[in-house]
């Protein structure tokens, strides 16, 4: 580890709600007010609206396929 660095480790988890989390650090080699994060990983989680739009899209495609099949039976085209 480079000299002048201090390692801080913390685990933070919150359920839904209006939470505020703030950290203030000042270290040698890092300007005041700057914060450095290294080796952090964040997992992407789709929002509820994304899932709703995807499901509505699948329902729409299914409905169009259903209507297309029903329409072709009524008209009765024959291709020879």
Short mmCIF file of C-alpha atoms in Angstrom, two decimals:
data_model
loop_
_atom_site.label_atom_id
_atom_site.label_comp_id
_atom_site.label_asym_id
_atom_site.label_seq_id
_atom_site.Cartn_x
_atom_site.Cartn_y
_atom_site.Cartn_z
CA UNK A 1 0.00 0.00 0.00
CA UNK A 2 1.26 3.48 -0.80
CA UNK A 3 2.51 5.53 2.09
CA UNK A 4 0.20 8.23 3.36
CA UNK A 5 -2.95 6.16 2.81
CA UNK A 6 -5.22 5.06 5.60
CA UNK A 7 -7.65 2.21 5.05
CA UNK A 8 -11.19 2.52 6.38
CA UNK A 9 -13.69 -0.27 5.96
CA UNK A 10 -17.42 -0.18 6.60
CA UNK A 11 -20.55 -2.10 5.70
CA UNK A 12 -23.69 -0.07 5.12
CA UNK A 13 -27.11 -1.48 4.38
CA UNK A 14 -30.45 0.31 4.49
CA UNK A 15 -34.02 -0.63 3.81
CA UNK A 16 -36.41 1.73 2.08
CA UNK A 17 -36.75 5.13 3.61
CA UNK A 18 -35.31 8.64 3.52
CA UNK A 19 -31.77 7.87 4.72
CA UNK A 20 -28.72 10.07 4.37
CA UNK A 21 -25.22 8.66 4.56
CA UNK A 22 -22.19 10.92 4.48
CA UNK A 23 -18.46 10.44 4.98
CA UNK A 24 -15.84 13.11 5.51
CA UNK A 25 -12.18 12.19 5.14
CA UNK A 26 -8.98 14.10 4.91
CA UNK A 27 -5.79 12.23 4.22
CA UNK A 28 -2.25 12.83 3.13
CA UNK A 29 -2.05 12.99 -0.67
CA UNK A 30 -5.80 13.48 -1.13
CA UNK A 31 -7.16 17.05 -1.30
CA UNK A 32 -9.64 18.00 1.40
CA UNK A 33 -13.17 16.94 0.50
CA UNK A 34 -12.06 14.25 -1.98
CA UNK A 35 -12.97 10.64 -1.42
CA UNK A 36 -11.31 7.66 -3.08
CA UNK A 37 -13.02 4.28 -3.46
CA UNK A 38 -11.07 1.25 -4.64
CA UNK A 39 -12.19 -2.32 -5.39
CA UNK A 40 -15.88 -1.50 -5.00
CA UNK A 41 -18.51 -3.59 -6.77
CA UNK A 42 -22.16 -2.80 -7.28
CA UNK A 43 -24.76 -5.20 -8.70
CA UNK A 44 -27.29 -3.83 -11.16
CA UNK A 45 -30.92 -4.41 -10.18
CA UNK A 46 -33.71 -3.63 -12.66
CA UNK A 47 -36.33 -1.21 -11.42
CA UNK A 48 -39.97 -2.22 -11.12
CA UNK A 49 -40.90 -0.03 -14.10
CA UNK A 50 -38.41 -1.95 -16.26
CA UNK A 51 -40.06 -5.25 -15.36
CA UNK A 52 -43.53 -3.79 -15.96
CA UNK A 53 -42.60 -2.52 -19.44
CA UNK A 54 -41.01 -5.86 -20.34
CA UNK A 55 -44.09 -7.83 -19.24
CA UNK A 56 -46.40 -5.43 -21.11
CA UNK A 57 -44.27 -5.95 -24.22
CA UNK A 58 -44.56 -9.74 -23.97
CA UNK A 59 -48.32 -9.49 -23.44
CA UNK A 60 -48.61 -7.16 -26.46
CA UNK A 61 -46.62 -9.51 -28.71
CA UNK A 62 -48.73 -12.46 -27.52
CA UNK A 63 -51.95 -10.55 -28.20
CA UNK A 64 -50.80 -9.60 -31.70
CA UNK A 65 -49.91 -13.22 -32.45
CA UNK A 66 -53.32 -14.32 -31.15
CA UNK A 67 -55.16 -11.72 -33.27
CA UNK A 68 -53.14 -12.54 -36.38
CA UNK A 69 -53.96 -16.24 -36.06
CA UNK A 70 -57.66 -15.48 -35.47
CA UNK A 71 -57.84 -13.10 -38.48
CA UNK A 72 -56.21 -15.58 -40.84
CA UNK A 73 -58.78 -18.24 -39.88
CA UNK A 74 -61.71 -15.92 -40.59
CA UNK A 75 -60.48 -14.73 -43.99
CA UNK A 76 -59.43 -18.17 -45.17
CA UNK A 77 -56.70 -17.34 -47.69
CA UNK A 78 -55.31 -20.26 -49.61
CA UNK A 79 -51.97 -20.09 -51.25
CA UNK A 80 -51.23 -22.82 -53.75
#
